[in-house]
Coordinates of C-alpha atoms in Angstrom, one line a residue:
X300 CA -13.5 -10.4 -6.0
X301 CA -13.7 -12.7 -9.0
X302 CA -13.8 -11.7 -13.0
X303 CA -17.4 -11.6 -13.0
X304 CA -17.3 -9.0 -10.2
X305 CA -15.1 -7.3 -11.8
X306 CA -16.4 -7.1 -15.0
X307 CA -20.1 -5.9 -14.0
X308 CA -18.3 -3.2 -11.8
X309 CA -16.2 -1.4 -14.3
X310 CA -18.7 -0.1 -16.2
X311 CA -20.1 2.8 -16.7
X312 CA -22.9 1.8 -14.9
X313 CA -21.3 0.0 -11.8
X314 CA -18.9 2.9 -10.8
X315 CA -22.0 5.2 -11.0
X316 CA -23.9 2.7 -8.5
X317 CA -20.6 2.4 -6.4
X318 CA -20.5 6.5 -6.1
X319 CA -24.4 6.3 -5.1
X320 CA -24.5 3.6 -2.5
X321 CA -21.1 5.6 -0.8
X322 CA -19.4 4.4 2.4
X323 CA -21.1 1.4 4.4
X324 CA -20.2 1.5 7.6
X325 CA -21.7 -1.9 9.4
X326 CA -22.7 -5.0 8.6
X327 CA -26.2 -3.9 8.9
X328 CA -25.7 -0.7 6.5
X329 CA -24.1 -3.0 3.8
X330 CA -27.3 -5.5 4.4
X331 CA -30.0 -3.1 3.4
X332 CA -27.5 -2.0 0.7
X333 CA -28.0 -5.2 -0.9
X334 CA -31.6 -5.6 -0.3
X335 CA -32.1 -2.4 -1.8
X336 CA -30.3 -2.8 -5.0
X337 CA -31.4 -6.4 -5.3
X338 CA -35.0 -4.8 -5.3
X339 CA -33.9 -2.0 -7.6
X340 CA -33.0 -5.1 -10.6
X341 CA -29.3 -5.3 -10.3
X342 CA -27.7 -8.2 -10.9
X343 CA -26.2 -10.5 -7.9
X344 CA -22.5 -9.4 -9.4
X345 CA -23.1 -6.2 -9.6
X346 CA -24.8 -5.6 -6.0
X347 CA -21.7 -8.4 -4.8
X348 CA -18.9 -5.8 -5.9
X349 CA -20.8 -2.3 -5.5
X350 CA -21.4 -3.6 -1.9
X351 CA -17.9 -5.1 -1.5
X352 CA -16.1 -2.2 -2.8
X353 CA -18.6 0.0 -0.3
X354 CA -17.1 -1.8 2.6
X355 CA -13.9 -2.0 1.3
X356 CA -13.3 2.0 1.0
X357 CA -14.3 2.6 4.4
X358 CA -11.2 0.5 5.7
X359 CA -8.8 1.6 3.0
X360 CA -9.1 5.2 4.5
X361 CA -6.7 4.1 7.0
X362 CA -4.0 3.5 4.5
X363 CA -4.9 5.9 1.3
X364 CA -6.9 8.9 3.7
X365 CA -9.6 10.8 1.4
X366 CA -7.8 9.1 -1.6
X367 CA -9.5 5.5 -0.9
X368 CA -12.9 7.1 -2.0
X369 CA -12.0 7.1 -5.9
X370 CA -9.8 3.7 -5.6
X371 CA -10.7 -0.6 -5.9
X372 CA -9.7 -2.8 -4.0
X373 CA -9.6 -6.6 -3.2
X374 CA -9.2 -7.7 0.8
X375 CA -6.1 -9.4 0.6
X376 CA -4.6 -6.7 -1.9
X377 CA -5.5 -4.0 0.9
X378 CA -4.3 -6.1 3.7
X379 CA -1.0 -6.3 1.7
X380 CA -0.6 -2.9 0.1
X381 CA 1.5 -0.3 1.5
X382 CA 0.2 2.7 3.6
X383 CA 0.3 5.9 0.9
X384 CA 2.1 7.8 3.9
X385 CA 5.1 5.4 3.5
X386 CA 4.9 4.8 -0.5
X387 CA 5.4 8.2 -0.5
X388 CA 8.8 8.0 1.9
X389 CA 9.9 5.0 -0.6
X390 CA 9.2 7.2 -3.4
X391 CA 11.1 10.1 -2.3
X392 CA 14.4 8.0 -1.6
X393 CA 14.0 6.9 -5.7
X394 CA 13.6 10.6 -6.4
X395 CA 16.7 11.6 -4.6
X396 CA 18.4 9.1 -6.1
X397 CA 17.8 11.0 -9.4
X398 CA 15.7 8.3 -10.6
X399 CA 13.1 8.6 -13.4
X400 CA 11.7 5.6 -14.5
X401 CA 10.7 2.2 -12.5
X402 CA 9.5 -1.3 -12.7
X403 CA 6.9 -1.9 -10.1
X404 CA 7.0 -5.7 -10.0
X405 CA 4.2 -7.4 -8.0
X406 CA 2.7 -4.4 -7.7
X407 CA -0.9 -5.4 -6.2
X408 CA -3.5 -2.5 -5.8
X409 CA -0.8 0.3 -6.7
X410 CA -0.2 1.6 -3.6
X411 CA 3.7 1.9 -3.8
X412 CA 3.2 2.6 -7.6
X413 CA 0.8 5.8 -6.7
X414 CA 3.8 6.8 -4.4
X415 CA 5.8 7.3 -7.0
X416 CA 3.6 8.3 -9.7
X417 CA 2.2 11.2 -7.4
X418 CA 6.5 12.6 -7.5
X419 CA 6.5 12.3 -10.8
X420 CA 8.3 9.3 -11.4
X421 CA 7.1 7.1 -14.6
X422 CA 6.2 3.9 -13.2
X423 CA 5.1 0.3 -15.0
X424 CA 3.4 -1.7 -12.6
X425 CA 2.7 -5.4 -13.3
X426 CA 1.3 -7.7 -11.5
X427 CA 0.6 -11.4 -12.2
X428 CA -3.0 -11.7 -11.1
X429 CA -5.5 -10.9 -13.9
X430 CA -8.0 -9.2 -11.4
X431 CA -5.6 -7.2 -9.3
X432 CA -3.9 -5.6 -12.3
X433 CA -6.5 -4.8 -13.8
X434 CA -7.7 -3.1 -10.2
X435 CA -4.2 -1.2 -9.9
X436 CA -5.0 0.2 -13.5
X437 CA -7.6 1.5 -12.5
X438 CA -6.5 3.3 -9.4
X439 CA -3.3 4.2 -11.2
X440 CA -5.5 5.7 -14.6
X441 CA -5.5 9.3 -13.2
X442 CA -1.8 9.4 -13.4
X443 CA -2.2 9.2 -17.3
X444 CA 1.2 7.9 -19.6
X445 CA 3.3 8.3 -16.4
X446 CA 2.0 5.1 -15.3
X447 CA 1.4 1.9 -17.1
X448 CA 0.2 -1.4 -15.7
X449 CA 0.3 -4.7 -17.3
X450 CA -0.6 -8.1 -16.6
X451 CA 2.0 -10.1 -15.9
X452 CA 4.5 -12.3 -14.1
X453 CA 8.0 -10.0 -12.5
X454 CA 10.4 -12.0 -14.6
X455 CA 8.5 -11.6 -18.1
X456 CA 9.3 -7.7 -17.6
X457 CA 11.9 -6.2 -19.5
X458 CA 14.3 -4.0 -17.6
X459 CA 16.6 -2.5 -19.9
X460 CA 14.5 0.5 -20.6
X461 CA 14.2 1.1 -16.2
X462 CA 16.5 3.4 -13.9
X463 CA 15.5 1.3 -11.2
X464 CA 13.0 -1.8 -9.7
X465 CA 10.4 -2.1 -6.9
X466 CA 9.7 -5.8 -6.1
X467 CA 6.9 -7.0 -3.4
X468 CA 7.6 -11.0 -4.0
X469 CA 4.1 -12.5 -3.3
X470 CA 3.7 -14.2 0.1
X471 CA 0.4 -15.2 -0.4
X472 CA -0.6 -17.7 -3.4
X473 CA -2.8 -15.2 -5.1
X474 CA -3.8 -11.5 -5.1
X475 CA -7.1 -12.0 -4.3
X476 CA -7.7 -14.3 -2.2
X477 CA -7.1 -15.0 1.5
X478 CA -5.4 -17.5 2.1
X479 CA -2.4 -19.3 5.2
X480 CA 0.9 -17.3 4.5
X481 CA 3.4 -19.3 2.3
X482 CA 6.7 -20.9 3.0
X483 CA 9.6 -18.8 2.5
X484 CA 11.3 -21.1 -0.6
X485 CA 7.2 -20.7 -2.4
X486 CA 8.0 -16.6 -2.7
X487 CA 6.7 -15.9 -6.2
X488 CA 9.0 -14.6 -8.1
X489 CA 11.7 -16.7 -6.0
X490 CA 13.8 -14.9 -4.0
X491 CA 16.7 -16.1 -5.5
X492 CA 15.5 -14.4 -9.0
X493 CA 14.7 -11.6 -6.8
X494 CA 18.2 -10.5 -5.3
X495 CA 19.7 -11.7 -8.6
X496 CA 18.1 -8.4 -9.7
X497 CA 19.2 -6.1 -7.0
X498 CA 22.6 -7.2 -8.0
X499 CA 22.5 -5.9 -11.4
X500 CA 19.4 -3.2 -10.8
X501 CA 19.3 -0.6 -8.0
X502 CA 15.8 -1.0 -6.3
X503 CA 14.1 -2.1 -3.1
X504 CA 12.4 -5.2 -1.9
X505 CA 9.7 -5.0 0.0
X506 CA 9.5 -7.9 2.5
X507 CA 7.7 -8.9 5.8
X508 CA 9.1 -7.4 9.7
X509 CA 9.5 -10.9 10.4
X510 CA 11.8 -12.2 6.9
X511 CA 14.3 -14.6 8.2
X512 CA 17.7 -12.2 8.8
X513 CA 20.0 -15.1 7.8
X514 CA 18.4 -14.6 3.7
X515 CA 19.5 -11.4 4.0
X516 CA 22.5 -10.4 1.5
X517 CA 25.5 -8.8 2.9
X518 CA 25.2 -6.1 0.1
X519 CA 22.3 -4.3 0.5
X520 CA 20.6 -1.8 3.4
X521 CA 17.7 -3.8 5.6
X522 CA 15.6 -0.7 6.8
X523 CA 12.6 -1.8 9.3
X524 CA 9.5 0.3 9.1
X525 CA 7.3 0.6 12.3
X526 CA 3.8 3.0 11.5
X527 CA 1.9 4.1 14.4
X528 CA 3.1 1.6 16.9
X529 CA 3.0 -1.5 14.4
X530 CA 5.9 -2.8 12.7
X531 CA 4.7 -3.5 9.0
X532 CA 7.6 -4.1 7.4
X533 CA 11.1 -4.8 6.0
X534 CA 13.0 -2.4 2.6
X535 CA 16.1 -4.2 1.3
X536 CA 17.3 -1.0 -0.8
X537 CA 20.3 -2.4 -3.2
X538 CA 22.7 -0.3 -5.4
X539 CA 22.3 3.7 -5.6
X540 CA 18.9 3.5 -3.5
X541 CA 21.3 1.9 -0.8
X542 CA 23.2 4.0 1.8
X543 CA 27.0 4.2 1.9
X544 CA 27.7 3.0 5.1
X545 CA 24.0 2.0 6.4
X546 CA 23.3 -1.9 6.3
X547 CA 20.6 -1.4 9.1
X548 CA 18.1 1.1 10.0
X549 CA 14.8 1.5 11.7
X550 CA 12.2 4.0 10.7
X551 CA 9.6 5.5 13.2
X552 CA 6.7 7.0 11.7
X553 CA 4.1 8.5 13.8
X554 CA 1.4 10.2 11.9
X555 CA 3.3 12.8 9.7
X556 CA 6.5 12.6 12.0
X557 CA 9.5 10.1 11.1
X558 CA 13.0 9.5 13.3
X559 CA 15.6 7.2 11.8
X560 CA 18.3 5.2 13.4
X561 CA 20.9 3.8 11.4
X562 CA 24.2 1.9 12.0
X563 CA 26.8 -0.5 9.9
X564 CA 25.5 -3.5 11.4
X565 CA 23.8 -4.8 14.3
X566 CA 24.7 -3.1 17.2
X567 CA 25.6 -4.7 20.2
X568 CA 23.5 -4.4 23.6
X569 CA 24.0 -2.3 26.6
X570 CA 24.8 -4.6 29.9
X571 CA 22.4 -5.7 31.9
X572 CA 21.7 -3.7 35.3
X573 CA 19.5 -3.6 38.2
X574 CA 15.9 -2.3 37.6
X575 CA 15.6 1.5 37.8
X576 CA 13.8 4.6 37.7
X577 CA 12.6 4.4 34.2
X578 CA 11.6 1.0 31.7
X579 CA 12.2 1.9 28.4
X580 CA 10.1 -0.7 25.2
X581 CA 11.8 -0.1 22.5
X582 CA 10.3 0.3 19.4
X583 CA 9.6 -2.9 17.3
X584 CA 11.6 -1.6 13.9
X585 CA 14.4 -1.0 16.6
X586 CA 14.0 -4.4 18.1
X587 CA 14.1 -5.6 14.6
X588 CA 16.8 -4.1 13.3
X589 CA 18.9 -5.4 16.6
X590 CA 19.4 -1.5 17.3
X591 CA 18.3 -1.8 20.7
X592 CA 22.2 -1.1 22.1
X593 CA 22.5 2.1 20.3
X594 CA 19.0 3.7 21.8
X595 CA 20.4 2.1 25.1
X596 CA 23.4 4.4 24.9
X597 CA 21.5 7.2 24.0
X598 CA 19.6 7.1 27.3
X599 CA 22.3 6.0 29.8
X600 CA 20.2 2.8 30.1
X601 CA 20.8 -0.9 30.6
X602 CA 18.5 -3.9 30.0
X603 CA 16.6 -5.1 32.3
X604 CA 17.5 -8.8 31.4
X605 CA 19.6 -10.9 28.9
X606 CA 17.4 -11.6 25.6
X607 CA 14.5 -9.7 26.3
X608 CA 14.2 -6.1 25.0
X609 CA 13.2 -3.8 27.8
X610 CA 15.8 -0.9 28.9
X611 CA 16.2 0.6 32.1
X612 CA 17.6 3.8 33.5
X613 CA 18.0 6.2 36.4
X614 CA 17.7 9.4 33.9
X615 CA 14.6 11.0 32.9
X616 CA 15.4 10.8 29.3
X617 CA 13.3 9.3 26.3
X618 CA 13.3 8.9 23.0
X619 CA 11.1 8.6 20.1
X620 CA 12.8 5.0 19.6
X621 CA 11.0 3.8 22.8
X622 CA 7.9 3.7 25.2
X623 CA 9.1 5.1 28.5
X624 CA 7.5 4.4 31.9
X625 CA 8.1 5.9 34.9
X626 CA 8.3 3.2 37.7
X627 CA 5.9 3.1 40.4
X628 CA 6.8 0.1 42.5
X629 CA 7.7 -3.8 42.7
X630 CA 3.6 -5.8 42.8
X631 CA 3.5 -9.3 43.9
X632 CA 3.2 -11.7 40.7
X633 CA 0.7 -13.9 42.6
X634 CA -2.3 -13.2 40.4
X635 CA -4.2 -13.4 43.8
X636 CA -1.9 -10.9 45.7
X637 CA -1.6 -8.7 42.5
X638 CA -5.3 -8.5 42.8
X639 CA -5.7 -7.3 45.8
X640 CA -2.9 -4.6 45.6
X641 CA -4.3 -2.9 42.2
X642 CA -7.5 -2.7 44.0
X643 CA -5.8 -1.1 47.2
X644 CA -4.4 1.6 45.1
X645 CA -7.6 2.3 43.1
X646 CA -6.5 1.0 40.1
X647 CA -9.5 0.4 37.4
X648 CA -7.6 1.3 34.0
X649 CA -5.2 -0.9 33.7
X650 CA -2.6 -1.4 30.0
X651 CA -0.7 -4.2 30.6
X652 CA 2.8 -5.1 28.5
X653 CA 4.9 -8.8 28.4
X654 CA 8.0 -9.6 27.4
X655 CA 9.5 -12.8 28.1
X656 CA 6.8 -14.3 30.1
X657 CA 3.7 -16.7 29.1
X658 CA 0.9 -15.0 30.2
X659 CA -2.3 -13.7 28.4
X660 CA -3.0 -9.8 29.3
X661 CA -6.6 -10.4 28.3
X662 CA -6.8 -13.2 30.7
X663 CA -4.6 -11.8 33.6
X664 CA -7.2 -8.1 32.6
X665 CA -10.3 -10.3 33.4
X666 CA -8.7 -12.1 36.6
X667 CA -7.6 -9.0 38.0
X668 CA -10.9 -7.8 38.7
X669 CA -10.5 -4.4 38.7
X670 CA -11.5 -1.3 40.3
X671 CA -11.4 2.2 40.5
X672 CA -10.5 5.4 39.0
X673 CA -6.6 5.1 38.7
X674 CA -4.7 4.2 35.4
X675 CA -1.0 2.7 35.2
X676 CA 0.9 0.3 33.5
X677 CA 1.7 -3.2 34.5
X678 CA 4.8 -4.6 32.9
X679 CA 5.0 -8.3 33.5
X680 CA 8.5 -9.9 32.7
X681 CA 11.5 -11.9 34.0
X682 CA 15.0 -11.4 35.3
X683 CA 16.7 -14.9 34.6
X684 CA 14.2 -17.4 36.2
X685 CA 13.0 -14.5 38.4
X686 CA 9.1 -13.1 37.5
X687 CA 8.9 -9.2 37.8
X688 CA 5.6 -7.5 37.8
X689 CA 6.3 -3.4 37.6
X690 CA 3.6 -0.7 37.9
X691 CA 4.4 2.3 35.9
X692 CA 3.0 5.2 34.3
X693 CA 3.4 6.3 30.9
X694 CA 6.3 9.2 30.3

């Protein structure tokens, strides 16, 4: 969205049009959108937004639920704001902490900023492109004086008057546009300038799953965040936000559920033994966190192989940590042979799952040919320079 978008949409007359057209499901709904109100006089940046914000909401309900029908939103700033189901869990930590007032620095759309308003917490959200500020004020307005946003770059804010921060350093190099992922020395503010604040303001920093360990300080808890079977991201929570004791932890949220493992550092991994009963995936926050050895201990379990993170285990335990498979049999790894045996055992449903192999499981899928009305799992590794290709089914 550029400023002329944005300035023919908030208006009294664009939100009304925006309310009218409602949700646009398809490419082909949002075409006769346009040719509709392009016939009814509007003007190319009006029908532009109206239409782009009528896509747009449909998405968003994914992450914001029935809220995303009153917000605005850019397609990078959605792609990058946090799920409201998990600005609320980041929001509840700062209320426990007895917190009351927070700078919300890089604060995009507002989705960690409606997290905390929606507690009560005052909140001043700035962020330091013109277009998405003014977009998080306006999904932020409901909220009244307990939250204020502002135009502007992280380091320009003054603190003094704050209980605590929220920083989302961009990774992008703007708020609106989608563009290739930046190195990790072009983080805007800097990182340095980021932890420098930590250190002298309690807060969190939001970051990517995949933020280089070795950046991470020694004084602050690194808490991976996996959300329906994707990992989406790392907290660094410095000062009172920080747990005594915790520098690592791996949150699992499925749906409204959550379970949280935590440990004083990385933990070590289980020993490596003979392929069992069971495979066990861990999760990816637990992979992430280098947990793995702790949910390994939990289930009497072993990995399958040195470096890559698969469990196994003689005892029908599971945990909400992992994926568990019950195993079937050794197939052949002969693409030809493994053919031919999935088709013996009437296997047409097929999920397939990699680790530490180069294979495509779209590609394998199509090669496989198959047939029938069984389902199972494939799991397609290695054990040292030896291939493994295990049927399972899902525990």
């Amino acid at each position: 969205m550029d400023t002329a978008e944005l300035t023919a949409l908030l208006t009294p007359e664009g939100l009304r049009l925006l309310d009218e057209v409602g949700p646009l499901d398809s490419t082909d709904d949002a075409a006769r959108a346009v040719s509709r109100l392009r016939a009814a006089g509007h003007s190319p940046d009006l029908v532009a937004a109206v239409v782009g914000q009528a896509r747009l909401r449909v998405r968003a309900a994914a992450k914001f639920g029935p809220f995303a029908d009153r917000m605005l939103f850019t397609r990078a700033g959605l792609e990058q704001a946090t799920r409201l189901s998990i600005a609320a869990r980041h929001a509840g930590r700062f209320l426990a902490a007895g917190v009351r007032r927070v700078a919300d620095l890089g604060c995009g759309i507002g989705g960690d900023a409606l997290g905390l308003a929606g507690l009560g917490i005052r909140v001043h959200a700035v962020d330091a492109d013109e277009v998405t500020a003014a977009l998080a004020a306006y999904n932020l307005a409901p909220f009244g004086d307990d939250a204020s946003v502002a135009h502007a770059r992280a380091e320009d804010v003054d603190l003094r008057e704050m209980d605590a921060v929220w920083l989302d350093p961009a990774r992008r190099t703007a708020g609106h546009a989608e563009t290739r992922q930046v190195a990790s020395g072009e983080w805007s503010p800097s990182l340095e300038w980021v932890f420098d604040v930590l250190r002298r303001t309690p807060g969190g920093v939001k970051l990517g799953p995949g933020f280089d360990r070795a950046l991470i300080p020694d004084d602050v808890e690194a808490q991976w965040i996996s959300a329906d079977g994707s990992t989406i991201e790392l907290v660094l929570w410095a000062g009172a936000l920080a747990r005594e004791g915790v520098r690592r932890a791996a949150l699992v949220v499925r749906g409204d559920d959550a379970w949280e493992l935590t440990a004083p550092t990385d933990s070590a991994d289980v020993d490596v033994r003979d392929l069992g009963a069971f495979v066990h995936e861990p999760d990816g926050a637990v992979i992430r966190a280098r947990l793995i050895g702790e949910v390994g201990r939990a289930l009497d379990a072993g990995m399958l192989s040195t470096g890559i993170a698969y469990l196994t285990s003689d005892a029908a335990l599971t945990s909400p940590f992992v994926s568990s498979f019950r195993v079937r049999e050794l197939l052949p790894v002969d693409t030809k042979k493994l053919a031919q045996a999935l088709r013996a055992r009437g296997i047409g449903t097929l999920e397939i799952k990699k680790r530490g192999v180069d294979i495509d499981p779209a590609v394998l899928r199509k090669k496989l040919s198959l047939r029938g009305d069984e389902a199972a799992t494939l799991i397609v590794t290695r054990v040292g320079s030896k291939r493994l290709a295990v049927l399972a089914d899902r525990v």
